[in-house]
Short mmCIF file of C-alpha atoms in Angstrom, two decimals:
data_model
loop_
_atom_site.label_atom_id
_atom_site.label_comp_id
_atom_site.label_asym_id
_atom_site.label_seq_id
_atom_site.Cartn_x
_atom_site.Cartn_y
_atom_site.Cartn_z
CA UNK A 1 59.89 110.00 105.29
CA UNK A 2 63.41 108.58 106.78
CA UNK A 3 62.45 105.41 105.51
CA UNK A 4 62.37 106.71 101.98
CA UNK A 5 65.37 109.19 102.62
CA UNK A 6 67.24 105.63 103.90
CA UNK A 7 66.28 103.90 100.94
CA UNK A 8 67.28 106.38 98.83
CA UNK A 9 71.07 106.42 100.16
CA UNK A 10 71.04 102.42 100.38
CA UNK A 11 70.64 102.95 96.79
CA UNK A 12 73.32 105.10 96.27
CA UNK A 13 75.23 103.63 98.39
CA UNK A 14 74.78 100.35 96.16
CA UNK A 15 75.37 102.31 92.62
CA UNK A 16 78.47 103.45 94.17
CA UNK A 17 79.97 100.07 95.00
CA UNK A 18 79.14 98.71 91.77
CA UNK A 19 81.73 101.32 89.82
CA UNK A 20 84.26 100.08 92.03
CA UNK A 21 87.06 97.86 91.10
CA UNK A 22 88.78 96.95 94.69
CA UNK A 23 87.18 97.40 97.89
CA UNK A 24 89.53 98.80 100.68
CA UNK A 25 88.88 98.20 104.52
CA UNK A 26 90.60 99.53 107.30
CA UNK A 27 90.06 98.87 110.84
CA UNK A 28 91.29 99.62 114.68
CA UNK A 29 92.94 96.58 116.23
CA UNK A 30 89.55 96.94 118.72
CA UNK A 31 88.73 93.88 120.84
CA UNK A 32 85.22 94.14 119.13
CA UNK A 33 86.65 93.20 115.94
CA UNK A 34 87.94 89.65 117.03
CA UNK A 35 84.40 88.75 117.38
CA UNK A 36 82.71 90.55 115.25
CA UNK A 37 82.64 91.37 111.15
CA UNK A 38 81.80 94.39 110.04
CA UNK A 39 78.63 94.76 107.51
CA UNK A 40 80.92 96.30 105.08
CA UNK A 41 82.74 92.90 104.77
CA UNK A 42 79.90 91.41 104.54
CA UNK A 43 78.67 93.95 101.41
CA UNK A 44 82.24 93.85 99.83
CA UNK A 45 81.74 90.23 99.13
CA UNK A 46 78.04 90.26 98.31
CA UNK A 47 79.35 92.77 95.69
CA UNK A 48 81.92 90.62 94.43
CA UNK A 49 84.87 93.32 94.95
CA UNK A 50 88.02 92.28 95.98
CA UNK A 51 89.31 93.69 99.52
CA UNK A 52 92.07 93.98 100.37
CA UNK A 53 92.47 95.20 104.55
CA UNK A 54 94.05 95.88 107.25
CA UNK A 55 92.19 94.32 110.07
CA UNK A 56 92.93 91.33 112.41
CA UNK A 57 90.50 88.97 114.42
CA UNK A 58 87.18 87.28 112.64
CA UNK A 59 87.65 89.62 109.38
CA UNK A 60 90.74 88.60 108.70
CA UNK A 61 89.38 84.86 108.82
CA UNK A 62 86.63 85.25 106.89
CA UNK A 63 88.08 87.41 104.37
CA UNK A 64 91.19 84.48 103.93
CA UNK A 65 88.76 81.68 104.55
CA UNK A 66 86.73 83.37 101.86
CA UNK A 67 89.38 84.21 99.45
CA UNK A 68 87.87 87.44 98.96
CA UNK A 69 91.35 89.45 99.28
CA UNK A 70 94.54 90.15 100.66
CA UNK A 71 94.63 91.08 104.27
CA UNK A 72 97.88 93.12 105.95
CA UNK A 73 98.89 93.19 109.08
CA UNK A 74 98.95 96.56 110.91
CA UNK A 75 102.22 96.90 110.91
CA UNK A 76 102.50 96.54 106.76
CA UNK A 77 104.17 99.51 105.16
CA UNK A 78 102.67 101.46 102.61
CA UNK A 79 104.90 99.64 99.98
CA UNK A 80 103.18 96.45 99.83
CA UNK A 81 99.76 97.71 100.02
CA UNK A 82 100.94 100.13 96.65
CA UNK A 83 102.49 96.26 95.61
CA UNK A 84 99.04 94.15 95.94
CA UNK A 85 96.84 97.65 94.45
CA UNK A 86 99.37 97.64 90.85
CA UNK A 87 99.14 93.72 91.24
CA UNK A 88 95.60 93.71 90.89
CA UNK A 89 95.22 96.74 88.73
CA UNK A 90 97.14 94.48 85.91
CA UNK A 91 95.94 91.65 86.44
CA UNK A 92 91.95 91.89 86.54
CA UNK A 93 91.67 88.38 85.99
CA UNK A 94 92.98 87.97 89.76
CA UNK A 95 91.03 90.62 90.70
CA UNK A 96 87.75 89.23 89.13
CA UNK A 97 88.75 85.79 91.26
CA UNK A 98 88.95 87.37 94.55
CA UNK A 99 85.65 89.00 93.97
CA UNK A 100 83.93 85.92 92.98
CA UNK A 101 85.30 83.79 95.56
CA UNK A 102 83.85 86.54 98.49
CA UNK A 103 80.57 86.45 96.54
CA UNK A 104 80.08 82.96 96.22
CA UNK A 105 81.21 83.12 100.28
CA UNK A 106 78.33 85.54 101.59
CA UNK A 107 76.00 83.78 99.49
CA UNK A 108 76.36 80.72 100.91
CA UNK A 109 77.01 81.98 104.17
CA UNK A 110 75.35 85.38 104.94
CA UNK A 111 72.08 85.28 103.27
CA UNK A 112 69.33 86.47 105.22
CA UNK A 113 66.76 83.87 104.17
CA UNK A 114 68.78 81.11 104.58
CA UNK A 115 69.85 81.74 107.91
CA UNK A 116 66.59 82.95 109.23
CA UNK A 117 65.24 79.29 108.57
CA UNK A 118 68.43 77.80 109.80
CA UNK A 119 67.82 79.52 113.36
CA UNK A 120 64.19 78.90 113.27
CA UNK A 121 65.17 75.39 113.31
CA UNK A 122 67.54 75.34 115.81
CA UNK A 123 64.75 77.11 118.01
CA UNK A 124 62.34 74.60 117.25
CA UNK A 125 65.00 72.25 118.25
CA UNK A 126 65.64 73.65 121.28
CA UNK A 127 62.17 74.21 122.43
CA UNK A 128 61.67 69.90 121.56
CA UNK A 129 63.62 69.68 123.94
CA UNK A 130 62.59 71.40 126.39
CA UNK A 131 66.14 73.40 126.98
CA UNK A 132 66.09 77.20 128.11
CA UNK A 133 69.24 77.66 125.79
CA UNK A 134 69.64 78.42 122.77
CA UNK A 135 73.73 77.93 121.30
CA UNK A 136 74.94 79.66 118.01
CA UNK A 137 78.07 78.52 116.83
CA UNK A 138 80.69 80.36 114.02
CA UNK A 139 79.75 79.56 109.94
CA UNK A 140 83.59 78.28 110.63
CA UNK A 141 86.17 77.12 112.67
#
């Protein structure tokens, strides 16, 4: 039953994002965060919405890597957050480019197929070899 009831707000959750026209992502300057990306990055772009954030660390890269949005630094007043918002609200051809960009990003770079047989291989390396390790690098540098 909380399989179903999951599936049910994954759903929603999904319906949701697709009436939206920007996606908007705020996060504590938390050590985790230079490491890490959030899965709400990660759905942003897979549902081509542009972001625009206030994060630091490996969002920040990926999202400008990406070109999937405009990131601000912590310190940026409300002013130019309101500046990029009416910037994209009248131009939707911008807008529309941002989104695509991040989409065309996690697909190439976050889907789950893909990367499942990319780290099967690199086990099946590893184990020719005969090494105990196994080393996952960054999608970028």
């Amino acid at each position: 039953m909380l399989l179903l009831n999951r599936q049910s707000l994954v759903k929603k959750f999904l319906k949701r994002l697709q009436k939206a026209d920007i996606a908007y992502m705020g996060l504590d300057s938390h050590p985790v965060f230079q490491t890490v990306i959030p899965g709400k990055v990660i759905d942003y772009m897979g549902a081509a919405l542009p972001i625009i954030g206030i994060t630091s660390g490996y969002s920040k890269h990926i999202i400008e890597l990406a070109g999937a949005g405009v990131v601000l630094d912590k310190e940026a007043d409300l002013n130019k957050l309101e500046e990029v918002v009416m910037q994209w609200i009248s131009s939707p051809k911008s807008r529309k480019s941002y989104g695509e960009n991040g989409k065309r990003f996690a697909t190439q770079y976050f889907n789950w197929e893909k990367n499942k047989k990319e780290l099967e291989r690199i086990v099946a390396k590893t184990n020719e070899t005969s090494s105990n390790y196994v080393r996952l690098e960054r999608i970028s540098k």
